[in-house]
mmCIF file of C-alpha atoms and ligand atoms in Angstrom:
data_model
loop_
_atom_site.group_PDB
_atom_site.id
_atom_site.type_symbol
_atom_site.label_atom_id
_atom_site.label_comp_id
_atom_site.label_asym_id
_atom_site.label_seq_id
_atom_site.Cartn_x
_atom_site.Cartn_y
_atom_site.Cartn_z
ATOM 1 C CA UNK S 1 -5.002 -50.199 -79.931
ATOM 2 C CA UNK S 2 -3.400 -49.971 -76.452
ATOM 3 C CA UNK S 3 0.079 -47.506 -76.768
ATOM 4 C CA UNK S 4 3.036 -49.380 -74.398
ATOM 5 C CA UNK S 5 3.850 -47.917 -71.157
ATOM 6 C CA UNK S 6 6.943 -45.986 -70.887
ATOM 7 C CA UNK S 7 9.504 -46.282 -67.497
ATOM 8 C CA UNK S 8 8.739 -42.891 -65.315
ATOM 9 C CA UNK S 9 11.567 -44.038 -62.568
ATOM 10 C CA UNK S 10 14.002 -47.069 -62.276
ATOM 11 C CA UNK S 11 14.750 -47.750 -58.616
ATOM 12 C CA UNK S 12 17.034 -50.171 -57.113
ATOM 13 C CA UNK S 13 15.781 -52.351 -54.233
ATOM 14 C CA UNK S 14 17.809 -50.639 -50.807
ATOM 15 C CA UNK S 15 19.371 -52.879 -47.953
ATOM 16 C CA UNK S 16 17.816 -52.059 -44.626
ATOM 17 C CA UNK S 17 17.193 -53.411 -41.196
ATOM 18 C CA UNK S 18 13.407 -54.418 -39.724
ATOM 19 C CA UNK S 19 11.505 -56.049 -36.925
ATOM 20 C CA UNK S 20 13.998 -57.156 -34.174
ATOM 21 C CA UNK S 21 16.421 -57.066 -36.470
ATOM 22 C CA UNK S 22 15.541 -58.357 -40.015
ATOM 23 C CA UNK S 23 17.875 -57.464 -42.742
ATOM 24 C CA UNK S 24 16.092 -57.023 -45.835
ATOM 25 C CA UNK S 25 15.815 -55.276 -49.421
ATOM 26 C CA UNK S 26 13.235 -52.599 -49.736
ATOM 27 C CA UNK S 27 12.077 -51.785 -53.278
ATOM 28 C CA UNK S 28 9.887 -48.912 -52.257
ATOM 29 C CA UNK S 29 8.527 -47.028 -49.211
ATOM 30 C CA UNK S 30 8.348 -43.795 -47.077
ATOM 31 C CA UNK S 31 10.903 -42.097 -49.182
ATOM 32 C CA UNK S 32 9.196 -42.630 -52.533
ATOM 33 C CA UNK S 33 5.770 -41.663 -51.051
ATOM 34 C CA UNK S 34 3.329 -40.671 -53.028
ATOM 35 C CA UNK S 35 4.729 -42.674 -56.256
ATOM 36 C CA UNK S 36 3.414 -46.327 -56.275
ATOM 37 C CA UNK S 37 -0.188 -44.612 -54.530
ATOM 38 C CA UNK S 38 -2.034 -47.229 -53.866
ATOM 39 C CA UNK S 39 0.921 -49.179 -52.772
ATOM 40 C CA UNK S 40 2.864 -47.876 -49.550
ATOM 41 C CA UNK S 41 5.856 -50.382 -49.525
ATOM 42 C CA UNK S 42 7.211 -53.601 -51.189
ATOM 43 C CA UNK S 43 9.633 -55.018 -48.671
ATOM 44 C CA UNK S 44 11.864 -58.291 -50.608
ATOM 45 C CA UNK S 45 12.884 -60.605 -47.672
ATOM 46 C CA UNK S 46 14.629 -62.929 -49.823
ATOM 47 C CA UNK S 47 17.805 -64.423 -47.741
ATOM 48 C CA UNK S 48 20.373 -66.877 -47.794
ATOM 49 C CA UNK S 49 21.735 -66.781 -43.997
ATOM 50 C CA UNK S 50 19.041 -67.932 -41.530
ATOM 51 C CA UNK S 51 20.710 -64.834 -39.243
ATOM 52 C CA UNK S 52 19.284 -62.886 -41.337
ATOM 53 C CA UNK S 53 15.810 -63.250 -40.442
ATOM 54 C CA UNK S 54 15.269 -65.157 -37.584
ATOM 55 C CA UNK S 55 14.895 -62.153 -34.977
ATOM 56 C CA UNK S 56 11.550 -61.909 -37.177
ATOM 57 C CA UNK S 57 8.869 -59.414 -36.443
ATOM 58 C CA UNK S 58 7.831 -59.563 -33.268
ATOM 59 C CA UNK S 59 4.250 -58.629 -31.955
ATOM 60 C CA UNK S 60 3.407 -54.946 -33.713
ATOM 61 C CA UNK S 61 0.035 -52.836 -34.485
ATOM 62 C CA UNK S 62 -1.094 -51.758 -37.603
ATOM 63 C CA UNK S 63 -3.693 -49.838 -38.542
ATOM 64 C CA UNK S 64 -5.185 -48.065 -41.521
ATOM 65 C CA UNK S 65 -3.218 -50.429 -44.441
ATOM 66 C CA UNK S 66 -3.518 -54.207 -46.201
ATOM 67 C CA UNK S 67 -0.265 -56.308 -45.590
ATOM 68 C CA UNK S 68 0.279 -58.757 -48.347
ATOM 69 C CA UNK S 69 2.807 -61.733 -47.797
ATOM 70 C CA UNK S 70 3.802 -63.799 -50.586
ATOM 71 C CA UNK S 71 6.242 -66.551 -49.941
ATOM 72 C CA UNK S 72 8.467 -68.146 -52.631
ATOM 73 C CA UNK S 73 10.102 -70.598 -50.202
ATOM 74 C CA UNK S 74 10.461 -71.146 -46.575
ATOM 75 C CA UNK S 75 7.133 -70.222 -44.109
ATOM 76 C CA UNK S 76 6.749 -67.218 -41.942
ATOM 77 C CA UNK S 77 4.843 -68.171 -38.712
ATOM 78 C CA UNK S 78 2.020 -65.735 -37.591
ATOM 79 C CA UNK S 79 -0.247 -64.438 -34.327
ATOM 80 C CA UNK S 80 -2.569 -61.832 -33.998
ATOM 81 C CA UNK S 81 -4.755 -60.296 -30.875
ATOM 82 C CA UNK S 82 -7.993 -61.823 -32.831
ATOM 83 C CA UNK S 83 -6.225 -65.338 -31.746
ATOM 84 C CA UNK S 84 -5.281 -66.437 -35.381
ATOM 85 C CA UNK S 85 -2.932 -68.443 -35.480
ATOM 86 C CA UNK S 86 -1.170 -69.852 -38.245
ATOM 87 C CA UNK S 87 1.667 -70.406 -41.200
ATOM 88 C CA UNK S 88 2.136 -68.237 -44.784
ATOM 89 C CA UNK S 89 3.774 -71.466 -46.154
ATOM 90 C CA UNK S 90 5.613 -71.911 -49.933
ATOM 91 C CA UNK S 91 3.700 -70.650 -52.622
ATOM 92 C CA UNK S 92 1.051 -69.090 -50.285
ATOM 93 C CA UNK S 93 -0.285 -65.508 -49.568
ATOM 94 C CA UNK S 94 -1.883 -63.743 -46.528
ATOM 95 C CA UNK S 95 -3.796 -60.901 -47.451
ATOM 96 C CA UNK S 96 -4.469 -59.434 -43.904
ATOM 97 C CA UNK S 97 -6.447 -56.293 -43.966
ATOM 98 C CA UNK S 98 -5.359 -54.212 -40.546
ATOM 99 C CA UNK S 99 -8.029 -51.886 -41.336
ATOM 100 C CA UNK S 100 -8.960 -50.462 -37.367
ATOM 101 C CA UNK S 101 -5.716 -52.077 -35.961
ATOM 102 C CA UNK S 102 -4.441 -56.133 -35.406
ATOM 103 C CA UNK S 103 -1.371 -56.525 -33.571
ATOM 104 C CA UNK S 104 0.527 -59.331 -34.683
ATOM 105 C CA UNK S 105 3.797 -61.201 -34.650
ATOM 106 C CA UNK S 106 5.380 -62.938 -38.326
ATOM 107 C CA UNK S 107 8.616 -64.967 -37.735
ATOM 108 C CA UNK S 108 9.872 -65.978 -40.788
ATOM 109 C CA UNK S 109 11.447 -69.815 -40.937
ATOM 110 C CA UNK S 110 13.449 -71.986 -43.435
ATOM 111 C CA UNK S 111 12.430 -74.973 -45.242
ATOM 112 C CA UNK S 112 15.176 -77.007 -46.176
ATOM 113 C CA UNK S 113 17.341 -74.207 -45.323
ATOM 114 C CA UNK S 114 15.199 -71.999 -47.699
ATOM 115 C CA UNK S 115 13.282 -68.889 -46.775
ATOM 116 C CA UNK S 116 12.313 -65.980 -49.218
ATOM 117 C CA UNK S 117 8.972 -63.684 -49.363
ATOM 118 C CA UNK S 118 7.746 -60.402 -50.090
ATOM 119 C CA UNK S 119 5.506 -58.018 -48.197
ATOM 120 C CA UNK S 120 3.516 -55.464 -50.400
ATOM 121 C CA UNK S 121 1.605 -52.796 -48.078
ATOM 122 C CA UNK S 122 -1.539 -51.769 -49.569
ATOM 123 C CA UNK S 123 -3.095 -48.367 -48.747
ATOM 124 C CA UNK S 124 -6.523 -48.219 -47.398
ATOM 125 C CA UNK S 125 -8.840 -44.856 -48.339
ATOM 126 C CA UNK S 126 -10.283 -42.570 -45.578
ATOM 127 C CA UNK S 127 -13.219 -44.085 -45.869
ATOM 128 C CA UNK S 128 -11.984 -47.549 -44.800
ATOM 129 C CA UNK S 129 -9.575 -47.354 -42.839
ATOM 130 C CA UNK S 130 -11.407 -48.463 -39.553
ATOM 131 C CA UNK S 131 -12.623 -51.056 -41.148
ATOM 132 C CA UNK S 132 -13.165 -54.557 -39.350
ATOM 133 C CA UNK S 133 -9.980 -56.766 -39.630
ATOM 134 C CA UNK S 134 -10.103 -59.498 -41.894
ATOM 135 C CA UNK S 135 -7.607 -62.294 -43.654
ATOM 136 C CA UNK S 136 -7.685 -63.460 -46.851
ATOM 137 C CA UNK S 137 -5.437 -66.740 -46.567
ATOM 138 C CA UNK S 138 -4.677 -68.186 -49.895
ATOM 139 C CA UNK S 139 -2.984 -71.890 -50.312
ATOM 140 C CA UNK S 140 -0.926 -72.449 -53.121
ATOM 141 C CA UNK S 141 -2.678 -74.327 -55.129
ATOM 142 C CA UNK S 142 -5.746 -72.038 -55.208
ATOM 143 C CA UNK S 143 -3.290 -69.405 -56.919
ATOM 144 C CA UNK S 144 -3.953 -70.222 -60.829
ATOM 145 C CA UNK S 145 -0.848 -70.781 -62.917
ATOM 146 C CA UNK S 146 -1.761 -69.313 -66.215
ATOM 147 C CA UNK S 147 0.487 -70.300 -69.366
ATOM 148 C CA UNK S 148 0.453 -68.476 -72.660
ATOM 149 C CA UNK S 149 1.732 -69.165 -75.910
ATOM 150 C CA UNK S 150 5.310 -68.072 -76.455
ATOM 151 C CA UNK S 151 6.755 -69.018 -73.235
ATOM 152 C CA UNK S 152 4.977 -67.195 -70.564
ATOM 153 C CA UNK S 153 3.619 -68.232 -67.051
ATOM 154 C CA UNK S 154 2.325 -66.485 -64.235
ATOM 155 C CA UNK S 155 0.645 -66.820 -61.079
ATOM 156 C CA UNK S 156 -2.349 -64.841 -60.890
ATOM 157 C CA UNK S 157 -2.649 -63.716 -56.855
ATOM 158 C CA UNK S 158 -5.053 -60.862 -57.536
ATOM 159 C CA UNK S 159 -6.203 -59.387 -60.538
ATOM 160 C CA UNK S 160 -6.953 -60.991 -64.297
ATOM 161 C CA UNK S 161 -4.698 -62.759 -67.547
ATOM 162 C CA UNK S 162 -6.629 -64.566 -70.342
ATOM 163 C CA UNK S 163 -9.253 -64.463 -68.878
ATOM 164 C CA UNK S 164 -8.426 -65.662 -65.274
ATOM 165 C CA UNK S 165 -9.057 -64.110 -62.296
ATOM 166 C CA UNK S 166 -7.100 -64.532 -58.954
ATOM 167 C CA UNK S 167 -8.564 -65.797 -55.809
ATOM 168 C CA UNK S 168 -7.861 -62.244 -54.238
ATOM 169 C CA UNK S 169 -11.206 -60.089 -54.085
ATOM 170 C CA UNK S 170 -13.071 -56.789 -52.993
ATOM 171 C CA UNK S 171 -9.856 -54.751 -52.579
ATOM 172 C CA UNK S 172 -10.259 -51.330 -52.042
ATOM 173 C CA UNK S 173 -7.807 -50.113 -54.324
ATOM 174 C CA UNK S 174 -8.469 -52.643 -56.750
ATOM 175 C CA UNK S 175 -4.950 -53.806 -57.358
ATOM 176 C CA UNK S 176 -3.182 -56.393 -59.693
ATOM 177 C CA UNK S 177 -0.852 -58.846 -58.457
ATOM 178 C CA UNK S 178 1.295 -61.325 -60.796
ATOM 179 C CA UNK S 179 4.320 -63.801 -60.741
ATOM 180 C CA UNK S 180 5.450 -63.376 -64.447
ATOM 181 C CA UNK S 181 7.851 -65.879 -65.705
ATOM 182 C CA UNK S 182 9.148 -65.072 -69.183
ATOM 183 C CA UNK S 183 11.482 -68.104 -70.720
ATOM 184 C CA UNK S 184 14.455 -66.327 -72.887
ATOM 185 C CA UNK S 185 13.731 -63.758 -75.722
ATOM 186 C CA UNK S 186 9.729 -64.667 -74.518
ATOM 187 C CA UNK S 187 7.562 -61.170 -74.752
ATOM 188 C CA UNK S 188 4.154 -60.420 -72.875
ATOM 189 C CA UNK S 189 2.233 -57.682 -73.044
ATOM 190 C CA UNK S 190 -0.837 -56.630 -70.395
ATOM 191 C CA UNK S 191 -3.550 -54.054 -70.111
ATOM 192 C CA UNK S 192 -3.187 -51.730 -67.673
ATOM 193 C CA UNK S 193 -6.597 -49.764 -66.321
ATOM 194 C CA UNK S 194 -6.751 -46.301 -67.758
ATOM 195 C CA UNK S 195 -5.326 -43.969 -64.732
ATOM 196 C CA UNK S 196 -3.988 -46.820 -62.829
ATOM 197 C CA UNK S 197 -0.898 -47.259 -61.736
ATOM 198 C CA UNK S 198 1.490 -50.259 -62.710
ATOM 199 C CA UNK S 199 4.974 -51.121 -61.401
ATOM 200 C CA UNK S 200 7.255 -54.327 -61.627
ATOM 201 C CA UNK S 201 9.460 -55.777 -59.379
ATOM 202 C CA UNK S 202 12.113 -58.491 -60.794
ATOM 203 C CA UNK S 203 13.193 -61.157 -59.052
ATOM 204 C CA UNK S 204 15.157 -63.015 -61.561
ATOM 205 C CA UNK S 205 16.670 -63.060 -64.618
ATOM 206 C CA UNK S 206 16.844 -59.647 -67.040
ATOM 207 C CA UNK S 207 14.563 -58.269 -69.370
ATOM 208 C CA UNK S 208 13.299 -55.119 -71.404
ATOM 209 C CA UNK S 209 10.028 -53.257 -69.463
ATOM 210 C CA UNK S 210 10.450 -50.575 -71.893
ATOM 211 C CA UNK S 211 10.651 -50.749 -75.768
ATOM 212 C CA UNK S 212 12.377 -47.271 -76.361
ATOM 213 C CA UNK S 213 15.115 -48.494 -73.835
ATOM 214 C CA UNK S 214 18.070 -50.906 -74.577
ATOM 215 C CA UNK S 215 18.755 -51.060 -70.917
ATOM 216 C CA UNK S 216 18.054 -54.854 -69.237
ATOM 217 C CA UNK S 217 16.268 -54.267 -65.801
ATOM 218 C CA UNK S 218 17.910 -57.141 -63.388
ATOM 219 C CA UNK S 219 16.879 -58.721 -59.852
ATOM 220 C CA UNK S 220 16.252 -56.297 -57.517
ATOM 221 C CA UNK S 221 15.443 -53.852 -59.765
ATOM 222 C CA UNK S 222 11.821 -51.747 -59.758
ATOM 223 C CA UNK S 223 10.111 -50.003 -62.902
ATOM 224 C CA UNK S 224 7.517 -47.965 -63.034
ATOM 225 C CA UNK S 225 5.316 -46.843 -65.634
ATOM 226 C CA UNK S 226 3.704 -43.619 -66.781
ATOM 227 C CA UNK S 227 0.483 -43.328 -66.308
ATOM 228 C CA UNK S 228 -0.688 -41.844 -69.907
ATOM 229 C CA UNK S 229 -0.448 -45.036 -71.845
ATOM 230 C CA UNK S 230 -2.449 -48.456 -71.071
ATOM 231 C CA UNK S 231 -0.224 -51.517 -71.090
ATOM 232 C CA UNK S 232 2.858 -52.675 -70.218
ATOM 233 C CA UNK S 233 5.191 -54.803 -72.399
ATOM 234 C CA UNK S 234 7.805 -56.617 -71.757
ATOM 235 C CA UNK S 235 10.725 -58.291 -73.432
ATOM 236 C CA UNK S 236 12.813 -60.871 -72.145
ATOM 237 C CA UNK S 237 16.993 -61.070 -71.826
ATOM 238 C CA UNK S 238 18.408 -64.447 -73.430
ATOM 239 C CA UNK S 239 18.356 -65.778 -69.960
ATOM 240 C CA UNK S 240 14.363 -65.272 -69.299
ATOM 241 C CA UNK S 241 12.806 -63.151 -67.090
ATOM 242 C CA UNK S 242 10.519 -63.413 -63.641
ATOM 243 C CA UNK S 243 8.888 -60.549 -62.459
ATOM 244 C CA UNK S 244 6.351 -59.213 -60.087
ATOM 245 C CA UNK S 245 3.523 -57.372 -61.748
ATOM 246 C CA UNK S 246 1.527 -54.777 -59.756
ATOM 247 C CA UNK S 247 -1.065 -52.234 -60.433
ATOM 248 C CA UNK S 248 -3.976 -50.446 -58.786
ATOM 249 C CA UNK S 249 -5.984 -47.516 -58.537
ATOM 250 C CA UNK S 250 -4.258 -44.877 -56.621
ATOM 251 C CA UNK S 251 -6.390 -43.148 -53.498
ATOM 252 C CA UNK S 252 -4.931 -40.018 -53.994
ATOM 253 C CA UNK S 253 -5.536 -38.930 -50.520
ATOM 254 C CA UNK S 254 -3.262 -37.245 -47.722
ATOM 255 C CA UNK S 255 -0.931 -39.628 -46.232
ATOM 256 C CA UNK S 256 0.629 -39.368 -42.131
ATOM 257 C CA UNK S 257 2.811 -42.425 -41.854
ATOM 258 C CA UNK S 258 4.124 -43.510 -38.455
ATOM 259 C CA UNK S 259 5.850 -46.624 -38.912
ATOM 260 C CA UNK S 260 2.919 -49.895 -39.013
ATOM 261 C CA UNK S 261 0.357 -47.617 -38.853
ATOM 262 C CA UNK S 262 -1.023 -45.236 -41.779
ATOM 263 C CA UNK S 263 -3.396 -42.859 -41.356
ATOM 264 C CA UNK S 264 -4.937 -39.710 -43.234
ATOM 265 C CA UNK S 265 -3.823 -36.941 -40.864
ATOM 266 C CA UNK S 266 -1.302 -36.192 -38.179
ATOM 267 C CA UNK S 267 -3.958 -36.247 -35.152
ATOM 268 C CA UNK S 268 -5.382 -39.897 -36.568
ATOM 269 C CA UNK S 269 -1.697 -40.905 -35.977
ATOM 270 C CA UNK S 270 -1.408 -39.605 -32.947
ATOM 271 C CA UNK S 271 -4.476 -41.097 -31.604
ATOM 272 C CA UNK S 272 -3.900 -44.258 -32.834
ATOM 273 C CA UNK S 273 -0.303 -44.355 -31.112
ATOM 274 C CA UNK S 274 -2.319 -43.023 -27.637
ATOM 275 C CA UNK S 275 -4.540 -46.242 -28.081
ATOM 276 C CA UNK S 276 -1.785 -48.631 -28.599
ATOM 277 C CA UNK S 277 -0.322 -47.590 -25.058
ATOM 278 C CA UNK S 278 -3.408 -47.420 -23.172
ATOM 279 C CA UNK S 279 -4.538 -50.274 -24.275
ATOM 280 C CA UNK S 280 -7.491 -49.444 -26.423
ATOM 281 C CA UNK S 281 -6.042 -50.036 -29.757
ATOM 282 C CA UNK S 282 -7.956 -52.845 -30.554
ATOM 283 C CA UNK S 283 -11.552 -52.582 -31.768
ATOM 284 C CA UNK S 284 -12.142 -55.815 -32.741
ATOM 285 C CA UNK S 285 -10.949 -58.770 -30.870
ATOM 286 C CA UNK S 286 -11.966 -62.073 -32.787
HETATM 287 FE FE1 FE2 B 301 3.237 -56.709 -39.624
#
């Protein structure tokens, strides 16, 4: 019998400025470091003035991390040095594993004056960081929509419900990552790996994440959960609920964090930044 997760922190998403000039909500990052381990940052571009975002993300390195884009409306145009070109379009994801370094460009567009994502950064370990870059690119209808009894849906991006696996695979840090959609008073419960760690992110509506708290967590608002216990349940508010669900195994391994690049130590930073100006950043080039 699985005992419910209880809420270790609440956080508030935090209004802050990236790219050329992006302003966007962060729900977590540098400043919570080492708390949502294997999970770096979850950046919530959701935005109603096209001024907002247009400035986009111009061409940038990483190295050493996964960068996840999920995109609820609107498309985010992208380029790498490999010579990929291409869109994250509504309902899609780009799974783009920097691994040794890609330097890229993502310029976020509206679609009938709509644009919204997310960007989750995943952690690589030491022992992959210099990996070969790669892309999983996932189209929206290859993303199952699971429904369950009692008025629950959910996209399944990476990770298992009832039975059904995402289209995500052979992650590292072996992560979860659902679209929950709870209709009013609807509950739903999930497993969570013994020793992983699980966090949600809602986007809409209110709801209960913890059963010994009356408090209704709202949009923009971040849970996480204490690791002792092994699933996480959640009750909805009388206006439903929609959620982002994320979990994974955490690296536990020393972190030197220089702004798109993540490395192990202070001298891997370094280096990497010394490559990036002379030129030698790149290892792999298509
Ligand atoms: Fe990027």
């Amino acid at each position: 019998m699985p005992t419910t997760r209880t809420i270790a922190r609440k956080f508030s998403s935090r209004k802050t400025i990236e790219g050329a000039g992006v302003r966007l909500h962060r729900a977590f990052g540098y400043s919570q470091l080492p708390l949502f381990d294997p999970f770096l940052m979850l950046d919530d571009f959701r935005a109603e003035q096209p001024e907002d975002y247009l400035l986009g993300f111009p061409w940038h390195p990483h190295r050493g991390i996964e960068t996840v884009t999920y995109m609820l409306e609107g498309t985010v145009e992208h380029g790498d040095s490999m010579g990929h070109k291409g869109n994250v379009d509504t309902g899609c994801v780009q799974w783009m594993t920097a691994g040794s370094g890609i330097i890229h460009q993502e310029m976020p567009k509206p679609v009938d004056g709509r644009m919204g994502g997310f960007q989750l950064w995943v952690n690589l370990p030491r022992s992959h960081k210099m990996m070969d870059p790669r892309y999983q690119e996932i189209r929206a209808e290859d993303i199952p929509k699971v429904t369950l009894p009692g008025g629950v849906s959910a996209s399944v991006i990476c990770g298992k419900i009832a039975g059904v696996a995402g289209p995500v695979h052979d992650i590292v840090a072996d992560p979860e990552y659902l679209d929950v959609t709870l209709e009013p008073d609807a509950q739903f419960s999930h497993r969570v790996r013994p020793g992983y760690m699980a966090t949600v992110y809602v986007i809409g509506g209110r709801g209960r994440f913890d059963q010994h708290q009356k408090e209704e967590l709202t949009n923009r608002t971040l849970a996480l959960f204490s690791v002792e216990v092994t699933s996480v349940d959640v009750h909805a508010g009388s206006e439903g609920v929609r959620f982002l669900y994320f979990s994974g195994k955490p690296l536990r391994e020393p972190i030197a964090w220089g702004g798109p690049i993540v490395m192990n130590t202070e001298d891997e930073l370094q280096q990497a930044f010394a490559e990036y100006r002379n030129g030698t950043f790149i290892k792999k080039t298509s």
